[in-house]
């Protein structure tokens, strides 16, 4: 299980404190906030070598910054964004790890690809030269009912298994946040993204 500490809205000092406890992977939602924090961290604790995951909605004018400054982008949900990230990822860096975000609860307002688009989209993204498609990510509709939580995660897991059976070499199922991580883990999550339960409530 890989734990992503979601540090959005918390400052560089909170990241340093978590890193000194052994935390290595951090998640951010806003590009400018992430770049400012990374600059502060280089001044505050230059010895830290952290892995950064972008987990927020992606505007196409931000892909260059994402390709330059992140190790993983978990919120890819359309081919145009994936193509830009691949074109903009430097040859000097390893391929950018990406996850395809799925709108698993079918909420009209949410980002994420529709489940029935996922097989074709995953195949197209996996073929891009400077990306490495590692798996799927989802943020299900919030509910406190553990059975409904598990049902949504089981649907994502089903899609993941289908893609792997179809020959894609995927190893990452990013599902589970502070309020539903138990259900996500019970359904086979390999990566949880935790903010509140690590850093406290966001202001
Ligand atoms: C904010 C956020 C999280 C963390 O949420 P918590 O409920 O604070 O654990 C996880 N994933 C995504 C995509 C987020 O935007």
PDB file of N, CA, C and O and ligand atoms in Angstrom, residues 4-8 28-30 54-57 74-75 101 137-139 174 176-181 192-198 200-202, ligand 1:
ATOM      1  N   UNK A   4      -0.224   8.383  -0.045  1.00  0.00           N
ATOM      2  CA  UNK A   4       0.032   9.737  -0.541  1.00  0.00           C
ATOM      3  C   UNK A   4      -0.487  10.710   0.517  1.00  0.00           C
ATOM      4  O   UNK A   4      -1.677  10.686   0.846  1.00  0.00           O
ATOM      5  N   UNK A   5       0.382  11.551   1.040  1.00  0.00           N
ATOM      6  CA  UNK A   5      -0.028  12.581   1.998  1.00  0.00           C
ATOM      7  C   UNK A   5      -0.465  13.804   1.198  1.00  0.00           C
ATOM      8  O   UNK A   5       0.340  14.411   0.482  1.00  0.00           O
ATOM      9  N   UNK A   6      -1.753  14.146   1.278  1.00  0.00           N
ATOM     10  CA  UNK A   6      -2.296  15.256   0.485  1.00  0.00           C
ATOM     11  C   UNK A   6      -2.107  16.552   1.272  1.00  0.00           C
ATOM     12  O   UNK A   6      -2.797  16.804   2.256  1.00  0.00           O
ATOM     13  N   UNK A   7      -1.155  17.353   0.798  1.00  0.00           N
ATOM     14  CA  UNK A   7      -0.713  18.527   1.568  1.00  0.00           C
ATOM     15  C   UNK A   7      -1.328  19.833   1.088  1.00  0.00           C
ATOM     16  O   UNK A   7      -0.916  20.909   1.528  1.00  0.00           O
ATOM     17  N   UNK A   8      -2.335  19.782   0.209  1.00  0.00           N
ATOM     18  CA  UNK A   8      -2.947  21.020  -0.283  1.00  0.00           C
ATOM     19  C   UNK A   8      -3.430  21.878   0.888  1.00  0.00           C
ATOM     20  O   UNK A   8      -3.978  21.335   1.859  1.00  0.00           O
ATOM     21  N   UNK A  28      -0.790  17.147  -4.417  1.00  0.00           N
ATOM     22  CA  UNK A  28      -1.211  18.550  -4.485  1.00  0.00           C
ATOM     23  C   UNK A  28      -2.288  18.702  -5.556  1.00  0.00           C
ATOM     24  O   UNK A  28      -2.278  18.012  -6.570  1.00  0.00           O
ATOM     25  N   UNK A  29      -3.196  19.683  -5.340  1.00  0.00           N
ATOM     26  CA  UNK A  29      -4.309  19.911  -6.267  1.00  0.00           C
ATOM     27  C   UNK A  29      -4.167  21.148  -7.138  1.00  0.00           C
ATOM     28  O   UNK A  29      -4.892  21.274  -8.115  1.00  0.00           O
ATOM     29  N   UNK A  30      -3.345  22.099  -6.704  1.00  0.00           N
ATOM     30  CA  UNK A  30      -3.269  23.381  -7.411  1.00  0.00           C
ATOM     31  C   UNK A  30      -1.829  23.605  -7.841  1.00  0.00           C
ATOM     32  O   UNK A  30      -0.908  23.535  -7.024  1.00  0.00           O
ATOM     33  N   UNK A  54       0.265  14.979  -8.755  1.00  0.00           N
ATOM     34  CA  UNK A  54      -0.784  15.968  -9.000  1.00  0.00           C
ATOM     35  C   UNK A  54      -2.126  15.239  -9.034  1.00  0.00           C
ATOM     36  O   UNK A  54      -2.298  14.265  -9.776  1.00  0.00           O
ATOM     37  N   UNK A  55      -3.091  15.732  -8.224  1.00  0.00           N
ATOM     38  CA  UNK A  55      -4.372  15.035  -8.100  1.00  0.00           C
ATOM     39  C   UNK A  55      -5.567  15.945  -8.386  1.00  0.00           C
ATOM     40  O   UNK A  55      -6.700  15.535  -8.191  1.00  0.00           O
ATOM     41  N   UNK A  56      -5.332  17.177  -8.833  1.00  0.00           N
ATOM     42  CA  UNK A  56      -6.428  18.125  -9.048  1.00  0.00           C
ATOM     43  C   UNK A  56      -6.880  18.176 -10.500  1.00  0.00           C
ATOM     44  O   UNK A  56      -6.252  17.597 -11.382  1.00  0.00           O
ATOM     45  N   UNK A  57      -7.962  18.907 -10.764  1.00  0.00           N
ATOM     46  CA  UNK A  57      -8.428  19.085 -12.147  1.00  0.00           C
ATOM     47  C   UNK A  57      -7.350  19.762 -12.997  1.00  0.00           C
ATOM     48  O   UNK A  57      -6.608  20.604 -12.498  1.00  0.00           O
ATOM     49  N   UNK A  74      -2.271  12.086 -11.508  1.00  0.00           N
ATOM     50  CA  UNK A  74      -3.302  11.071 -11.259  1.00  0.00           C
ATOM     51  C   UNK A  74      -4.650  11.423 -11.863  1.00  0.00           C
ATOM     52  O   UNK A  74      -5.562  10.607 -11.835  1.00  0.00           O
ATOM     53  N   UNK A  75      -4.791  12.657 -12.362  1.00  0.00           N
ATOM     54  CA  UNK A  75      -6.107  13.156 -12.738  1.00  0.00           C
ATOM     55  C   UNK A  75      -6.260  13.353 -14.241  1.00  0.00           C
ATOM     56  O   UNK A  75      -7.027  14.209 -14.684  1.00  0.00           O
ATOM     57  N   UNK A 101      -8.224   9.109 -14.516  1.00  0.00           N
ATOM     58  CA  UNK A 101      -9.278   9.345 -13.522  1.00  0.00           C
ATOM     59  C   UNK A 101     -10.636   8.977 -14.112  1.00  0.00           C
ATOM     60  O   UNK A 101     -10.980   9.394 -15.219  1.00  0.00           O
ATOM     61  N   UNK A 137      -7.623   6.059 -11.146  1.00  0.00           N
ATOM     62  CA  UNK A 137      -7.915   6.807  -9.920  1.00  0.00           C
ATOM     63  C   UNK A 137      -9.379   7.209  -9.962  1.00  0.00           C
ATOM     64  O   UNK A 137      -9.930   7.447 -11.040  1.00  0.00           O
ATOM     65  N   UNK A 138     -10.024   7.280  -8.796  1.00  0.00           N
ATOM     66  CA  UNK A 138     -11.390   7.809  -8.738  1.00  0.00           C
ATOM     67  C   UNK A 138     -11.663   8.446  -7.384  1.00  0.00           C
ATOM     68  O   UNK A 138     -11.033   8.106  -6.380  1.00  0.00           O
ATOM     69  N   UNK A 139     -12.599   9.398  -7.425  1.00  0.00           N
ATOM     70  CA  UNK A 139     -13.142  10.030  -6.219  1.00  0.00           C
ATOM     71  C   UNK A 139     -14.651   9.758  -6.258  1.00  0.00           C
ATOM     72  O   UNK A 139     -15.384  10.477  -6.931  1.00  0.00           O
ATOM     73  N   UNK A 174      -5.595   3.825  -7.452  1.00  0.00           N
ATOM     74  CA  UNK A 174      -5.564   4.909  -6.469  1.00  0.00           C
ATOM     75  C   UNK A 174      -6.984   5.201  -6.023  1.00  0.00           C
ATOM     76  O   UNK A 174      -7.752   5.869  -6.716  1.00  0.00           O
ATOM     77  N   UNK A 176      -9.404   5.790  -2.202  1.00  0.00           N
ATOM     78  CA  UNK A 176      -9.460   5.876  -0.754  1.00  0.00           C
ATOM     79  C   UNK A 176      -8.921   7.209  -0.270  1.00  0.00           C
ATOM     80  O   UNK A 176      -7.818   7.617  -0.645  1.00  0.00           O
ATOM     81  N   UNK A 177      -9.748   7.927   0.536  1.00  0.00           N
ATOM     82  CA  UNK A 177      -9.382   9.199   1.149  1.00  0.00           C
ATOM     83  C   UNK A 177      -9.657   9.055   2.656  1.00  0.00           C
ATOM     84  O   UNK A 177      -9.982   7.962   3.115  1.00  0.00           O
ATOM     85  N   UNK A 178      -9.545  10.138   3.403  1.00  0.00           N
ATOM     86  CA  UNK A 178      -9.662  10.008   4.866  1.00  0.00           C
ATOM     87  C   UNK A 178     -10.954   9.308   5.300  1.00  0.00           C
ATOM     88  O   UNK A 178     -10.940   8.507   6.234  1.00  0.00           O
ATOM     89  N   UNK A 179     -12.082   9.610   4.615  1.00  0.00           N
ATOM     90  CA  UNK A 179     -13.369   9.110   5.096  1.00  0.00           C
ATOM     91  C   UNK A 179     -13.793   7.769   4.508  1.00  0.00           C
ATOM     92  O   UNK A 179     -14.850   7.263   4.866  1.00  0.00           O
ATOM     93  N   UNK A 180     -13.024   7.234   3.567  1.00  0.00           N
ATOM     94  CA  UNK A 180     -13.467   5.956   2.976  1.00  0.00           C
ATOM     95  C   UNK A 180     -12.313   4.989   2.717  1.00  0.00           C
ATOM     96  O   UNK A 180     -12.430   4.065   1.917  1.00  0.00           O
ATOM     97  N   UNK A 181     -11.194   5.208   3.422  1.00  0.00           N
ATOM     98  CA  UNK A 181     -10.032   4.379   3.104  1.00  0.00           C
ATOM     99  C   UNK A 181     -10.215   2.914   3.452  1.00  0.00           C
ATOM    100  O   UNK A 181      -9.703   2.043   2.743  1.00  0.00           O
ATOM    101  N   UNK A 192      -3.606   5.011  -1.338  1.00  0.00           N
ATOM    102  CA  UNK A 192      -4.626   5.875  -0.737  1.00  0.00           C
ATOM    103  C   UNK A 192      -4.091   7.301  -0.673  1.00  0.00           C
ATOM    104  O   UNK A 192      -2.888   7.524  -0.523  1.00  0.00           O
ATOM    105  N   UNK A 193      -5.007   8.275  -0.827  1.00  0.00           N
ATOM    106  CA  UNK A 193      -4.630   9.696  -0.844  1.00  0.00           C
ATOM    107  C   UNK A 193      -5.261  10.340   0.384  1.00  0.00           C
ATOM    108  O   UNK A 193      -6.474  10.561   0.418  1.00  0.00           O
ATOM    109  N   UNK A 194      -4.462  10.663   1.392  1.00  0.00           N
ATOM    110  CA  UNK A 194      -4.996  11.065   2.691  1.00  0.00           C
ATOM    111  C   UNK A 194      -4.522  12.473   3.039  1.00  0.00           C
ATOM    112  O   UNK A 194      -3.319  12.730   3.120  1.00  0.00           O
ATOM    113  N   UNK A 195      -5.504  13.374   3.246  1.00  0.00           N
ATOM    114  CA  UNK A 195      -5.189  14.737   3.662  1.00  0.00           C
ATOM    115  C   UNK A 195      -5.545  14.960   5.119  1.00  0.00           C
ATOM    116  O   UNK A 195      -4.707  14.995   6.011  1.00  0.00           O
ATOM    117  N   UNK A 196      -6.865  15.106   5.360  1.00  0.00           N
ATOM    118  CA  UNK A 196      -7.373  15.466   6.686  1.00  0.00           C
ATOM    119  C   UNK A 196      -6.863  14.556   7.804  1.00  0.00           C
ATOM    120  O   UNK A 196      -6.507  15.039   8.887  1.00  0.00           O
ATOM    121  N   UNK A 197      -6.834  13.267   7.574  1.00  0.00           N
ATOM    122  CA  UNK A 197      -6.460  12.334   8.646  1.00  0.00           C
ATOM    123  C   UNK A 197      -4.972  12.423   8.990  1.00  0.00           C
ATOM    124  O   UNK A 197      -4.548  11.908  10.020  1.00  0.00           O
ATOM    125  N   UNK A 198      -4.174  13.086   8.146  1.00  0.00           N
ATOM    126  CA  UNK A 198      -2.751  13.299   8.459  1.00  0.00           C
ATOM    127  C   UNK A 198      -2.525  14.719   8.985  1.00  0.00           C
ATOM    128  O   UNK A 198      -1.904  14.913  10.024  1.00  0.00           O
ATOM    129  N   UNK A 200      -4.923  17.253   9.488  1.00  0.00           N
ATOM    130  CA  UNK A 200      -6.028  17.941  10.165  1.00  0.00           C
ATOM    131  C   UNK A 200      -6.945  18.610   9.156  1.00  0.00           C
ATOM    132  O   UNK A 200      -6.713  18.529   7.935  1.00  0.00           O
ATOM    133  N   UNK A 201      -7.990  19.292   9.667  1.00  0.00           N
ATOM    134  CA  UNK A 201      -8.982  19.908   8.784  1.00  0.00           C
ATOM    135  C   UNK A 201      -8.347  21.041   7.991  1.00  0.00           C
ATOM    136  O   UNK A 201      -7.526  21.793   8.515  1.00  0.00           O
ATOM    137  N   UNK A 202      -8.752  21.166   6.713  1.00  0.00           N
ATOM    138  CA  UNK A 202      -8.266  22.282   5.883  1.00  0.00           C
ATOM    139  C   UNK A 202      -9.040  23.533   6.208  1.00  0.00           C
ATOM    140  O   UNK A 202     -10.242  23.477   6.460  1.00  0.00           O
TER     141      UNK A 202
HETATM  142  C1  LIG B   1      -8.211  16.656  -1.169  1.00  0.00           C
HETATM  143  C2  LIG B   1      -8.096  15.348  -1.847  1.00  0.00           C
HETATM  144  C3  LIG B   1      -7.788  14.161  -1.139  1.00  0.00           C
HETATM  145  C4  LIG B   1      -7.639  14.105   0.364  1.00  0.00           C
HETATM  146  O1  LIG B   1      -8.890  14.215   0.972  1.00  0.00           O
HETATM  147  P1  LIG B   1      -9.097  13.976   2.563  1.00  0.00           P
HETATM  148  O2  LIG B   1     -10.549  13.720   2.686  1.00  0.00           O
HETATM  149  O3  LIG B   1      -8.658  15.232   3.236  1.00  0.00           O
HETATM  150  O4  LIG B   1      -8.257  12.800   2.958  1.00  0.00           O
HETATM  151  C5  LIG B   1      -7.625  12.998  -1.872  1.00  0.00           C
HETATM  152  N1  LIG B   1      -7.764  12.961  -3.201  1.00  0.00           N
HETATM  153  C6  LIG B   1      -8.077  14.055  -3.919  1.00  0.00           C
HETATM  154  C7  LIG B   1      -8.209  13.953  -5.392  1.00  0.00           C
HETATM  155  C8  LIG B   1      -8.263  15.279  -3.267  1.00  0.00           C
HETATM  156  O5  LIG B   1      -8.591  16.362  -3.993  1.00  0.00           O
END
